Tab-separated table of C-alpha atoms in Angstrom:
chain	number	residue	atom	x	y	z
R	1164	MET	CA	36.619	20.342	-59.046
R	1165	ARG	CA	36.182	22.511	-61.553
R	1166	LEU	CA	32.474	22.641	-61.036
R	1167	LEU	CA	33.300	25.033	-58.477
R	1168	PRO	CA	34.443	27.919	-60.045
R	1169	PHE	CA	32.320	27.634	-63.081
R	1170	ALA	CA	28.856	27.066	-60.046
R	1171	ALA	CA	30.425	30.687	-58.183
R	1172	ALA	CA	31.128	31.977	-62.073
R	1173	CYS	CA	26.713	31.542	-62.895
R	1174	ALA	CA	26.395	32.277	-59.097
R	1175	ALA	CA	28.231	36.281	-58.631
R	1176	ALA	CA	26.499	36.414	-62.717
R	1177	VAL	CA	23.673	36.523	-61.141
R	1178	LEU	CA	23.876	38.119	-58.464
R	1179	LEU	CA	25.124	40.949	-60.802
R	1180	ALA	CA	22.133	40.745	-63.323
R	1181	SER	CA	20.028	40.937	-60.234
R	1182	GLY	CA	21.273	43.770	-58.964
R	1183	CYS	CA	21.101	45.263	-62.742
R	1184	ALA	CA	17.778	44.381	-62.175
R	1185	SER	CA	17.606	46.517	-58.979
R	1186	ALA	CA	19.045	49.498	-60.741
R	1187	ASP	CA	16.938	49.843	-63.441
R	1188	LYS	CA	13.750	48.961	-61.466
R	1189	ALA	CA	15.443	51.841	-59.046
R	1190	GLN	CA	15.522	54.091	-62.115
R	1191	THR	CA	12.580	54.094	-63.627
R	1192	CYS	CA	10.926	54.160	-60.363
R	1193	ALA	CA	12.346	57.790	-59.226
R	1194	GLU	CA	12.173	58.275	-63.154
R	1195	SER	CA	8.319	57.648	-62.236
R	1196	THR	CA	7.784	59.350	-59.625
R	1197	ARG	CA	9.737	62.996	-60.814
R	1198	LEU	CA	6.989	62.434	-63.780
R	1199	ILE	CA	3.719	62.015	-62.475
R	1200	THR	CA	5.244	64.519	-59.449
R	1201	GLN	CA	6.066	67.396	-62.682
R	1202	THR	CA	2.921	66.115	-64.999
R	1203	ILE	CA	0.701	67.133	-61.557
R	1204	SER	CA	2.161	70.571	-61.104
R	1205	GLU	CA	2.895	71.566	-64.631
R	1206	ILE	CA	-0.891	70.770	-65.177
R	1207	GLY	CA	-1.550	73.172	-61.957
R	1208	LYS	CA	-0.007	75.815	-63.394
R	1209	VAL	CA	-2.291	76.727	-65.841
R	1210	VAL	CA	-5.678	76.654	-64.525
R	1211	ASP	CA	-6.305	79.475	-65.227
R	1212	ASP	CA	-5.497	79.155	-69.363
R	1213	PRO	CA	-8.244	76.053	-71.072
R	1214	ALA	CA	-6.162	76.063	-74.100
R	1215	ALA	CA	-2.226	76.150	-72.193
R	1216	MET	CA	-4.055	73.263	-70.175
R	1217	ARG	CA	-5.211	70.925	-72.582
R	1218	LYS	CA	-1.483	71.005	-73.820
R	1219	LYS	CA	-0.194	70.173	-70.397
R	1220	ILE	CA	-2.199	67.242	-70.992
R	1221	GLU	CA	-2.199	66.208	-73.252
R	1222	ASP	CA	1.528	66.142	-73.094
R	1223	GLY	CA	1.654	63.911	-69.610
R	1224	ALA	CA	-0.299	61.441	-71.257
R	1225	ALA	CA	1.679	60.936	-73.775
R	1226	ASP	CA	4.655	60.988	-71.619
R	1227	LEU	CA	3.577	58.961	-68.116
R	1228	GLU	CA	2.015	56.488	-71.814
R	1229	ASP	CA	5.998	56.353	-72.970
R	1230	MET	CA	7.589	55.674	-68.884
R	1231	ALA	CA	5.032	53.033	-69.021
R	1232	ASN	CA	6.018	51.745	-72.061
R	1233	LYS	CA	9.882	51.843	-70.525
R	1234	ALA	CA	9.065	50.078	-67.162
R	1235	ALA	CA	9.360	46.130	-66.793
R	1236	ASP	CA	7.129	46.369	-63.824
R	1237	THR	CA	4.231	44.912	-64.198
R	1238	THR	CA	2.719	47.185	-60.969
R	1239	LEU	CA	4.449	49.751	-62.080
R	1240	ARG	CA	3.357	49.974	-65.569
R	1241	ASP	CA	0.405	49.871	-65.546
R	1242	ALA	CA	0.161	53.121	-62.184
R	1243	LEU	CA	1.514	55.232	-65.044
R	1244	GLN	CA	-1.056	53.862	-67.388
R	1245	GLY	CA	-3.352	54.058	-65.378
R	1246	LEU	CA	-3.167	58.144	-64.821
R	1247	ALA	CA	-2.068	58.488	-68.623
R	1248	ASP	CA	-5.454	57.185	-69.208
R	1249	SER	CA	-7.851	59.280	-66.289
R	1250	LEU	CA	-5.689	62.475	-68.163
R	1251	LYS	CA	-6.834	62.026	-71.718
R	1252	LYS	CA	-10.504	61.329	-70.023
R	1253	LEU	CA	-10.001	64.674	-68.956
R	1254	ASP	CA	-12.223	67.561	-70.537
R	1255	VAL	CA	-10.961	71.419	-70.707
R	1256	ASP	CA	-12.845	73.601	-72.095
R	1257	ASP	CA	-13.864	76.792	-70.069
R	1258	ALA	CA	-12.053	77.840	-66.543
R	1259	ASN	CA	-14.428	76.044	-64.638
R	1260	ALA	CA	-13.667	72.645	-66.768
R	1261	ALA	CA	-9.609	73.688	-66.294
R	1262	VAL	CA	-10.810	74.106	-62.218
R	1263	ASP	CA	-12.284	70.809	-62.476
R	1264	ALA	CA	-9.083	68.972	-63.963
R	1265	ALA	CA	-7.043	70.193	-61.921
R	1266	GLN	CA	-8.489	68.688	-58.948
R	1267	LYS	CA	-9.294	65.865	-60.157
R	1268	VAL	CA	-4.956	65.700	-61.431
R	1269	ALA	CA	-4.097	66.286	-57.983
R	1270	THR	CA	-6.387	64.182	-56.806
R	1271	ASP	CA	-5.626	61.245	-59.143
R	1272	GLY	CA	-1.774	61.891	-59.813
R	1273	ALA	CA	-1.868	61.607	-55.048
R	1274	SER	CA	-3.569	58.188	-55.499
R	1275	TYR	CA	-1.192	56.655	-59.259
R	1276	LEU	CA	2.379	58.076	-56.168
R	1277	ARG	CA	0.447	55.421	-53.722
R	1278	GLU	CA	0.846	53.325	-56.243
R	1279	VAL	CA	4.555	54.190	-57.399
R	1280	SER	CA	6.033	53.686	-54.890
R	1281	ARG	CA	3.786	50.706	-53.202
R	1282	ALA	CA	5.700	48.840	-57.241
R	1283	CYS	CA	8.828	50.846	-55.617
R	1284	LEU	CA	8.868	48.607	-52.798
């Protein structure tokens, strides 16, 4: 009979831990979605300024990598890192390249947002 309170305490600890893990994942999912949306938006706002766009792309990639390194969920981490890698491959050296880059960021960003959504279900 003495084991019953101990077992109940252990079960409560497991439930609490899994609840915390769920809360952490929910927080990371919300932050990831916000970061991706913000990155896409910030890059799109400077499509007429290639130098500013390069800076937004670099900053966005760095922020996404930081978030990826903090994500415990592998699928979420891969999606964040995937978008960061996609941004790093962009070469914005003139106005035409900036327009092309903005379109690629919007397309890839939407794709990675879907991956984040799937990881967060």
